[in-house]
PDB file of C-alpha atoms in Angstrom:
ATOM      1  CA  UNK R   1      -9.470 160.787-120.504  1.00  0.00           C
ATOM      2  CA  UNK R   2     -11.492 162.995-118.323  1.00  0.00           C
ATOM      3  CA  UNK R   3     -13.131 166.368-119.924  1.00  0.00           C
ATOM      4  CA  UNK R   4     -12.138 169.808-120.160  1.00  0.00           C
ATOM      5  CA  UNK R   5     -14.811 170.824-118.270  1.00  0.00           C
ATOM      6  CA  UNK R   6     -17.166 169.156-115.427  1.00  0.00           C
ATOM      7  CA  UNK R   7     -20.525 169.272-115.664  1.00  0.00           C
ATOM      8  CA  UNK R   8     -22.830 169.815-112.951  1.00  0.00           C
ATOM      9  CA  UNK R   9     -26.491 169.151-111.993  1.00  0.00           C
ATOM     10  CA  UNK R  10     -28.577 172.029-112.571  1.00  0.00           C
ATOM     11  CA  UNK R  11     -30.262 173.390-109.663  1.00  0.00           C
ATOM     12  CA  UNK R  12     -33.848 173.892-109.303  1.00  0.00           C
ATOM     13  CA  UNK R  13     -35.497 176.597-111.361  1.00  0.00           C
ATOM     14  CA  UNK R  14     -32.913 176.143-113.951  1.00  0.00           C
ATOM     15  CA  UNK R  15     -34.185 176.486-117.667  1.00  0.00           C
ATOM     16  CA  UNK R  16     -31.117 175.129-119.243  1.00  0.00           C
ATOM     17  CA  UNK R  17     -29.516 178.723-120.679  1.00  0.00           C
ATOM     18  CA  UNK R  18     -26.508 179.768-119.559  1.00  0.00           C
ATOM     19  CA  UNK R  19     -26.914 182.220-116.772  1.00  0.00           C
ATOM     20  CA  UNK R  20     -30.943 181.784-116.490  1.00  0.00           C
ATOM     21  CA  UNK R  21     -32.239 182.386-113.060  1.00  0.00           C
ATOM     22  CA  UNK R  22     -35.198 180.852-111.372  1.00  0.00           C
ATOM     23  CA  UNK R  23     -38.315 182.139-111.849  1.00  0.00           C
ATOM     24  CA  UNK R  24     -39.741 183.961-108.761  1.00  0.00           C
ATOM     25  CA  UNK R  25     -43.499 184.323-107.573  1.00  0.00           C
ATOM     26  CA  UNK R  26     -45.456 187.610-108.805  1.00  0.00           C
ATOM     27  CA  UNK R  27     -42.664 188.067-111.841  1.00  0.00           C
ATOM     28  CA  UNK R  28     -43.783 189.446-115.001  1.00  0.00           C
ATOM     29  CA  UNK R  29     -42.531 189.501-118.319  1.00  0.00           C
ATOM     30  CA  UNK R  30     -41.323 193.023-119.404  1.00  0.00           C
ATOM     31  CA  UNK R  31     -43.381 192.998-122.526  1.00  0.00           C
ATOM     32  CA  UNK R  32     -46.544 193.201-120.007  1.00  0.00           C
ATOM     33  CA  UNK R  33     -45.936 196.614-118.454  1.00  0.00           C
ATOM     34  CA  UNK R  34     -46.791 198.129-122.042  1.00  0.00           C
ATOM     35  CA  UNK R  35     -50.487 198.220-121.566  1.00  0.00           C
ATOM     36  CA  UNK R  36     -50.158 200.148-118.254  1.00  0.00           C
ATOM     37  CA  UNK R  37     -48.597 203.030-119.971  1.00  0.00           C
ATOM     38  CA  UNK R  38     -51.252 203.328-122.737  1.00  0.00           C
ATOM     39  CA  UNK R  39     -53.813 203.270-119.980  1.00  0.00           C
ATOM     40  CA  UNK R  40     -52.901 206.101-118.644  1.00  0.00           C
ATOM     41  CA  UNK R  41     -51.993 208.231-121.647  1.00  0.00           C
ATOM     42  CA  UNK R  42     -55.826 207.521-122.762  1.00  0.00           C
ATOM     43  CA  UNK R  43     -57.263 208.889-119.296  1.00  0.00           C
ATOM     44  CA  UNK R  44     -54.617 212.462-119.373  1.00  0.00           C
ATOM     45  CA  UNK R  45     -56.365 212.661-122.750  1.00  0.00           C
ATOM     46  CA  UNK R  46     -59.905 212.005-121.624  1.00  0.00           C
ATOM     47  CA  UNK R  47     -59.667 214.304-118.539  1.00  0.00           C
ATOM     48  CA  UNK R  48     -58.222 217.036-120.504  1.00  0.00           C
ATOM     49  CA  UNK R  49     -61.142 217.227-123.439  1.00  0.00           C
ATOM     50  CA  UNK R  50     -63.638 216.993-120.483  1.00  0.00           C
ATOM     51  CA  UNK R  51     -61.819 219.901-118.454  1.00  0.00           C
ATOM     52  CA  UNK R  52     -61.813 221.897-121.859  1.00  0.00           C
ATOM     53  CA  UNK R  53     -65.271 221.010-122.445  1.00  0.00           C
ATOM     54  CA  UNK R  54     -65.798 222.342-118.750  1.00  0.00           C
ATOM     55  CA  UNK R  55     -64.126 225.585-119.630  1.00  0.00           C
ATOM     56  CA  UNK R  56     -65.859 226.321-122.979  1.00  0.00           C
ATOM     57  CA  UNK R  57     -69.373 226.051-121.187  1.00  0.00           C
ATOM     58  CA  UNK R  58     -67.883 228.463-118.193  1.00  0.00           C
ATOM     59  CA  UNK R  59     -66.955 231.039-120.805  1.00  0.00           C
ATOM     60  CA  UNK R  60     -70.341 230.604-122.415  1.00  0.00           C
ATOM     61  CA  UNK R  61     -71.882 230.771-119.094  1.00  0.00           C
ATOM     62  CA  UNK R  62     -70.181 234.378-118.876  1.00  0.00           C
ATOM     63  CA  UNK R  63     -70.462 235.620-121.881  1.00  0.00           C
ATOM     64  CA  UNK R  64     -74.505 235.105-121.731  1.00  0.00           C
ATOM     65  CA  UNK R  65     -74.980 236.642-118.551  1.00  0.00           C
ATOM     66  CA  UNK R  66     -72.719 239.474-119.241  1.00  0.00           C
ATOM     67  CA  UNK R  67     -74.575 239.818-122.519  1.00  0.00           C
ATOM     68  CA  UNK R  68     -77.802 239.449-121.563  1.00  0.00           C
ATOM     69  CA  UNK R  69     -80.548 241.681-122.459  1.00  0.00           C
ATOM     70  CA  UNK R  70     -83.596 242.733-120.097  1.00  0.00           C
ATOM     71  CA  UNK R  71     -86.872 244.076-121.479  1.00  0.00           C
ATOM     72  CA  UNK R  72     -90.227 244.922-120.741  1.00  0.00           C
ATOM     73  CA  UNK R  73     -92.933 242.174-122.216  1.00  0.00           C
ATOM     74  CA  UNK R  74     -96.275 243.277-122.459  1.00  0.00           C
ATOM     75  CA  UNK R  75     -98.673 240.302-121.080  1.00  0.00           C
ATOM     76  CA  UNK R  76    -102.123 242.159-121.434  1.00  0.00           C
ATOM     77  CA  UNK R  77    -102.201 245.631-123.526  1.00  0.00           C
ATOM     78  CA  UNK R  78    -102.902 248.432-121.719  1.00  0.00           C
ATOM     79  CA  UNK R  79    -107.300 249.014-121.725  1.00  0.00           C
ATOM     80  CA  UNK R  80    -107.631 253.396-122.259  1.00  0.00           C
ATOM     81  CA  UNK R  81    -110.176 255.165-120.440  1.00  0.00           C
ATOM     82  CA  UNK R  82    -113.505 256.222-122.257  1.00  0.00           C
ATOM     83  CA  UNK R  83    -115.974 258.417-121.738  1.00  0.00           C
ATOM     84  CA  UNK R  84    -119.615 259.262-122.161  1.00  0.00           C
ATOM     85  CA  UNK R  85    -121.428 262.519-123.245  1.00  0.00           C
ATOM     86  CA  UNK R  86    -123.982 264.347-120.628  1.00  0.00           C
ATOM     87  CA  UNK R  87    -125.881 267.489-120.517  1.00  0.00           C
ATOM     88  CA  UNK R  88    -125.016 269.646-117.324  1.00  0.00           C
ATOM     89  CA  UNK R  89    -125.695 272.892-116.026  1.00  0.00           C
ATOM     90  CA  UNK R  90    -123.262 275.430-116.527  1.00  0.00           C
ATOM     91  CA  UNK R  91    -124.505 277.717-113.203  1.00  0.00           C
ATOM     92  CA  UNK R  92    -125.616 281.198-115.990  1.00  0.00           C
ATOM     93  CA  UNK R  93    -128.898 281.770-117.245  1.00  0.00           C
ATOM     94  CA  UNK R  94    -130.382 282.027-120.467  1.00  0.00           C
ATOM     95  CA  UNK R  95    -133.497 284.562-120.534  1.00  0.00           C
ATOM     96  CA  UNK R  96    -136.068 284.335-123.421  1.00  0.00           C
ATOM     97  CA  UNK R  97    -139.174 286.955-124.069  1.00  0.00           C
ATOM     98  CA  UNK R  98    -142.302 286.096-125.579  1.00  0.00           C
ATOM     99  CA  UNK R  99    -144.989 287.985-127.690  1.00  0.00           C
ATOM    100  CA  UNK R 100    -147.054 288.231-124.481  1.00  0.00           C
ATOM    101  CA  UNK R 101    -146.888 291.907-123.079  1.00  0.00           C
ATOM    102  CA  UNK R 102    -147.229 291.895-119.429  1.00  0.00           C
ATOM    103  CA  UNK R 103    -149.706 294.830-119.655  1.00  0.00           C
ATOM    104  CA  UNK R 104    -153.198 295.205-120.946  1.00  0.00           C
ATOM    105  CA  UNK R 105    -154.982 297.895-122.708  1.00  0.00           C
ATOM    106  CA  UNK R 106    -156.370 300.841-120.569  1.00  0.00           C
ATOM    107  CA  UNK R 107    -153.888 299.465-117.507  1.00  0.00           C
ATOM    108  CA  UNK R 108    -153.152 303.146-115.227  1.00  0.00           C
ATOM    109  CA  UNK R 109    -149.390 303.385-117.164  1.00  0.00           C
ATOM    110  CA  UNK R 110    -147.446 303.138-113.650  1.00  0.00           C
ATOM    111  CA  UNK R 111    -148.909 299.521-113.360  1.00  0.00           C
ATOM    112  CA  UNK R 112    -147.694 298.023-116.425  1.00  0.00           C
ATOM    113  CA  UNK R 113    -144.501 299.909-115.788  1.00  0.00           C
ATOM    114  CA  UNK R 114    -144.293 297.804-112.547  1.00  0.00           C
ATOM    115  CA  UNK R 115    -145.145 294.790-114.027  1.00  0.00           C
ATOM    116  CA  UNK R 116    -141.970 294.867-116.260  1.00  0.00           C
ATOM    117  CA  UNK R 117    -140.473 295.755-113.925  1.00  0.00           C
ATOM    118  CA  UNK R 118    -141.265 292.686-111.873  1.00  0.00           C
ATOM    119  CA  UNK R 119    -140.697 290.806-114.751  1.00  0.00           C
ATOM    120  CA  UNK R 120    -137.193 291.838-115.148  1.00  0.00           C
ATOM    121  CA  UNK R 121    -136.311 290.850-111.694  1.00  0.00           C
ATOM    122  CA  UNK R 122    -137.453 287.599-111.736  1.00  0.00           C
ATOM    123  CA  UNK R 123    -135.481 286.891-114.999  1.00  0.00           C
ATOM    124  CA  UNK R 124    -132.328 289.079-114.717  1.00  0.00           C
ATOM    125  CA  UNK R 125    -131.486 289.953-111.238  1.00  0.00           C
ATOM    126  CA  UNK R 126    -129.288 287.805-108.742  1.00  0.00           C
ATOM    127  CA  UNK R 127    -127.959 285.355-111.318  1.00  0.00           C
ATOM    128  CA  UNK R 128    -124.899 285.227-113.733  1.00  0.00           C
ATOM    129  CA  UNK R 129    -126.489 285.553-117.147  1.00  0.00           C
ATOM    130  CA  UNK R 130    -125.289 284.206-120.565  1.00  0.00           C
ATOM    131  CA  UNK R 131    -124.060 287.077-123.282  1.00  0.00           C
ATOM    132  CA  UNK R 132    -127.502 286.838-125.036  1.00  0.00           C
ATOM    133  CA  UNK R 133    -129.305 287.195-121.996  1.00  0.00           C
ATOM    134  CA  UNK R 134    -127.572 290.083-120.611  1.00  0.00           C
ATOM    135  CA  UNK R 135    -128.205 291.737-124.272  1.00  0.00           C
ATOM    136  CA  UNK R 136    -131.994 291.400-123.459  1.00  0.00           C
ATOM    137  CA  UNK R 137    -132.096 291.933-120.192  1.00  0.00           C
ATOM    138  CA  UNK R 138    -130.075 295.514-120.766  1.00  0.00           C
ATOM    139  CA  UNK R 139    -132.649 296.036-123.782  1.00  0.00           C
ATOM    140  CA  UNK R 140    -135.759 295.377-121.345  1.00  0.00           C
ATOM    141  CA  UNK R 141    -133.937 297.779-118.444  1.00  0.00           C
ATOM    142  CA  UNK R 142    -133.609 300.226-120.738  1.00  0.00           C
ATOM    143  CA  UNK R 143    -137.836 300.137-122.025  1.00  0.00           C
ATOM    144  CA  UNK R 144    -138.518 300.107-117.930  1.00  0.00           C
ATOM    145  CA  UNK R 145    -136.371 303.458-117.930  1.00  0.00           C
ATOM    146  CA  UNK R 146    -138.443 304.752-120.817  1.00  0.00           C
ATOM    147  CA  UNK R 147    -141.449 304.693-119.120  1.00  0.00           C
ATOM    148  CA  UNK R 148    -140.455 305.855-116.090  1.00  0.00           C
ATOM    149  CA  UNK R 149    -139.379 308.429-117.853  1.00  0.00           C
ATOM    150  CA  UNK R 150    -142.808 309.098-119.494  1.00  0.00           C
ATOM    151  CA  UNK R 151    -145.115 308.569-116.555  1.00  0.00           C
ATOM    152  CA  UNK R 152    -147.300 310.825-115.383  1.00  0.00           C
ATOM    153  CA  UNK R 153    -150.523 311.187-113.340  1.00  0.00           C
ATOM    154  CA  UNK R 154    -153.857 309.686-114.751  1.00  0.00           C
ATOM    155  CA  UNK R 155    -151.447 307.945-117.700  1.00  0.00           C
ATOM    156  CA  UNK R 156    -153.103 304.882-119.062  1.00  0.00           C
ATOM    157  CA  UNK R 157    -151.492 302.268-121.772  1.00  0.00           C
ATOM    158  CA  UNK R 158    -153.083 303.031-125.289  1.00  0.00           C
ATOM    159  CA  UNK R 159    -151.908 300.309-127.070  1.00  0.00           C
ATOM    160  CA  UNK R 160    -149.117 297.609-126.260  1.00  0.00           C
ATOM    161  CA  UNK R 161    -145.418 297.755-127.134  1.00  0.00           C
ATOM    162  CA  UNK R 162    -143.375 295.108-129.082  1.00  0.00           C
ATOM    163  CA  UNK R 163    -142.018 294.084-125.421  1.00  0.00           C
ATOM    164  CA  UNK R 164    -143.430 290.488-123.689  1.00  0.00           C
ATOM    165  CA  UNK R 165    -142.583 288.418-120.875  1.00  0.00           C
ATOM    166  CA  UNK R 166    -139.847 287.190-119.828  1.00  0.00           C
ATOM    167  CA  UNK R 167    -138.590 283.717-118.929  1.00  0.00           C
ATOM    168  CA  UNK R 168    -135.149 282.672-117.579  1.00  0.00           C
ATOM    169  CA  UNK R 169    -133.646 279.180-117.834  1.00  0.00           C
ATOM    170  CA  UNK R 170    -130.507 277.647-116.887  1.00  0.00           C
ATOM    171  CA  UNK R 171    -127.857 277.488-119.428  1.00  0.00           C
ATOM    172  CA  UNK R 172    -126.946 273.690-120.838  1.00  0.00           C
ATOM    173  CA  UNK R 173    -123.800 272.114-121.898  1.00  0.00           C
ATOM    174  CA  UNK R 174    -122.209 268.811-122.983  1.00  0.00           C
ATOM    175  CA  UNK R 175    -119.440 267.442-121.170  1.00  0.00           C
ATOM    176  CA  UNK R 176    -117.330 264.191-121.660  1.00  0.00           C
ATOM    177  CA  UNK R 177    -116.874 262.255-118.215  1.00  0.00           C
ATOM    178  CA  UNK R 178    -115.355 258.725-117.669  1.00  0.00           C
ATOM    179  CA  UNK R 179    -116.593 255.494-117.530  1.00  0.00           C
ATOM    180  CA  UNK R 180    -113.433 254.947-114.833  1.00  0.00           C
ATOM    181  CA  UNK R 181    -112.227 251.942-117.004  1.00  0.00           C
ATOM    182  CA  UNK R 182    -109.103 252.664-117.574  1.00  0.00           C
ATOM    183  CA  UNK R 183    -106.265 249.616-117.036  1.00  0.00           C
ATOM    184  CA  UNK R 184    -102.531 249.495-116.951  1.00  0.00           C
ATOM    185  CA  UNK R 185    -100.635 246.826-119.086  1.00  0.00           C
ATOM    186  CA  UNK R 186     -99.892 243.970-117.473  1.00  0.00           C
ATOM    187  CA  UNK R 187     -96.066 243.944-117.709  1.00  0.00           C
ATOM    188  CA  UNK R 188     -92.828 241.409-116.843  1.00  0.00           C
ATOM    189  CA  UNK R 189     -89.299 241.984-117.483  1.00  0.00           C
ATOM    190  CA  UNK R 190     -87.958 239.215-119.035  1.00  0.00           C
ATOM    191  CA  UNK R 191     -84.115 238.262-119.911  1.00  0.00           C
ATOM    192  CA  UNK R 192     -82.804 237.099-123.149  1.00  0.00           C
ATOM    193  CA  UNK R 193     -79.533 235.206-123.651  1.00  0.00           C
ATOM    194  CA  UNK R 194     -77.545 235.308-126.375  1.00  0.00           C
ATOM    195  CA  UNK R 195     -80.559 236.640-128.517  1.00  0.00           C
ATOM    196  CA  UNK R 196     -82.140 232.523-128.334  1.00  0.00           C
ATOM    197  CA  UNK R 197     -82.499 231.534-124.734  1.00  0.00           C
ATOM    198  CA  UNK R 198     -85.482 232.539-122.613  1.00  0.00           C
ATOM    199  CA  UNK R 199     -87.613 235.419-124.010  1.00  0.00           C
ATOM    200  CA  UNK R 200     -86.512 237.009-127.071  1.00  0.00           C
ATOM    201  CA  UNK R 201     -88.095 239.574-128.723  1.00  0.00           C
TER     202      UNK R 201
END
């Protein structure tokens, strides 16, 4: 008795299920296209932390400039000027009188009247004088006129006034004047960022 069913050869490629086709070149199981995937999920997530790294350091890029503080630093202090004392003259006159009357005893009285006279002139006259000397000199201008006044002919000095000679000097004074050593600070303006980077006060 012959079967139900015939059976035939199976033709090459065939793996003995029912329905199985031959394997072709380059074919893959489907189980193998599961690392692919997972590959590429893990480099989205790499490129995005390293994009929001990128970001965070542009905003603090931003914020520090747009923060930043500028300021004067001081590299070498500032030197001040000094100064020195010295004597100068002031341009007035101080006039003096000694015990020494410019007359002598028995001198005809219009001669000693001209010698004070004489020595008034070189002392007071033609020069700015200091307060004390024009308080003499006026005292000593006022004698002169005093004799004058009393002259007469074949007058002759008796005895010798209180009134001497007198000597004119220039007025002194101290003055401060500079050495000329006077220095700037030496200054930079520096930047500070985010009150730690660069210079900080």
């Amino acid at each position: 008795q012959d079967p139900a069913y015939a059976a035939t050869a199976p033709y090459p490629g065939y793996e003995g299920a029912a329905g199985a086709t031959a394997v072709y070149p380059g074919y893959a199981p489907a189980a193998d296209a599961e690392p692919r995937k997972k590959s590429r999920v893990g480099l989205w997530v790499t490129l995005s932390i390293l994009g929001a790294l990128l970001l965070i350091a542009a905003i603090v890029v931003v914020v520090a400039f747009t923060t930043a503080r500028h300021w004067t630093k001081t590299d070498v202090p500032e030197k001040p000027e000094t100064f020195h004392s010295e004597e100068y003259e002031t341009g007035r006159y101080d006039v003096s009188m000694d015990a020494v009357n410019p007359c002598t005893v028995n001198q005809d009285w219009t001669d000693c009247t001209n010698l004070m006279v004489a020595t008034y002139t070189a002392a007071c006259v033609g020069v700015e004088l200091t307060e004390t000397a024009t308080l003499l000199c006026t005292d000593y201008s006022g004698a002169i006129d005093e004799m004058k006044a009393l002259d007469g002919d074949g007058y002759y000095v008796a005895t010798l006034g209180t009134y001497g000679s007198l000597t004119r000097t220039p007025e002194m004074d101290t003055r401060q004047v500079s050495n000329d050593d006077y220095e700037p600070a030496v200054t930079h303006e520096a930047v500070c960022y985010l009150e730690f980077i660069g210079e900080c006060e």
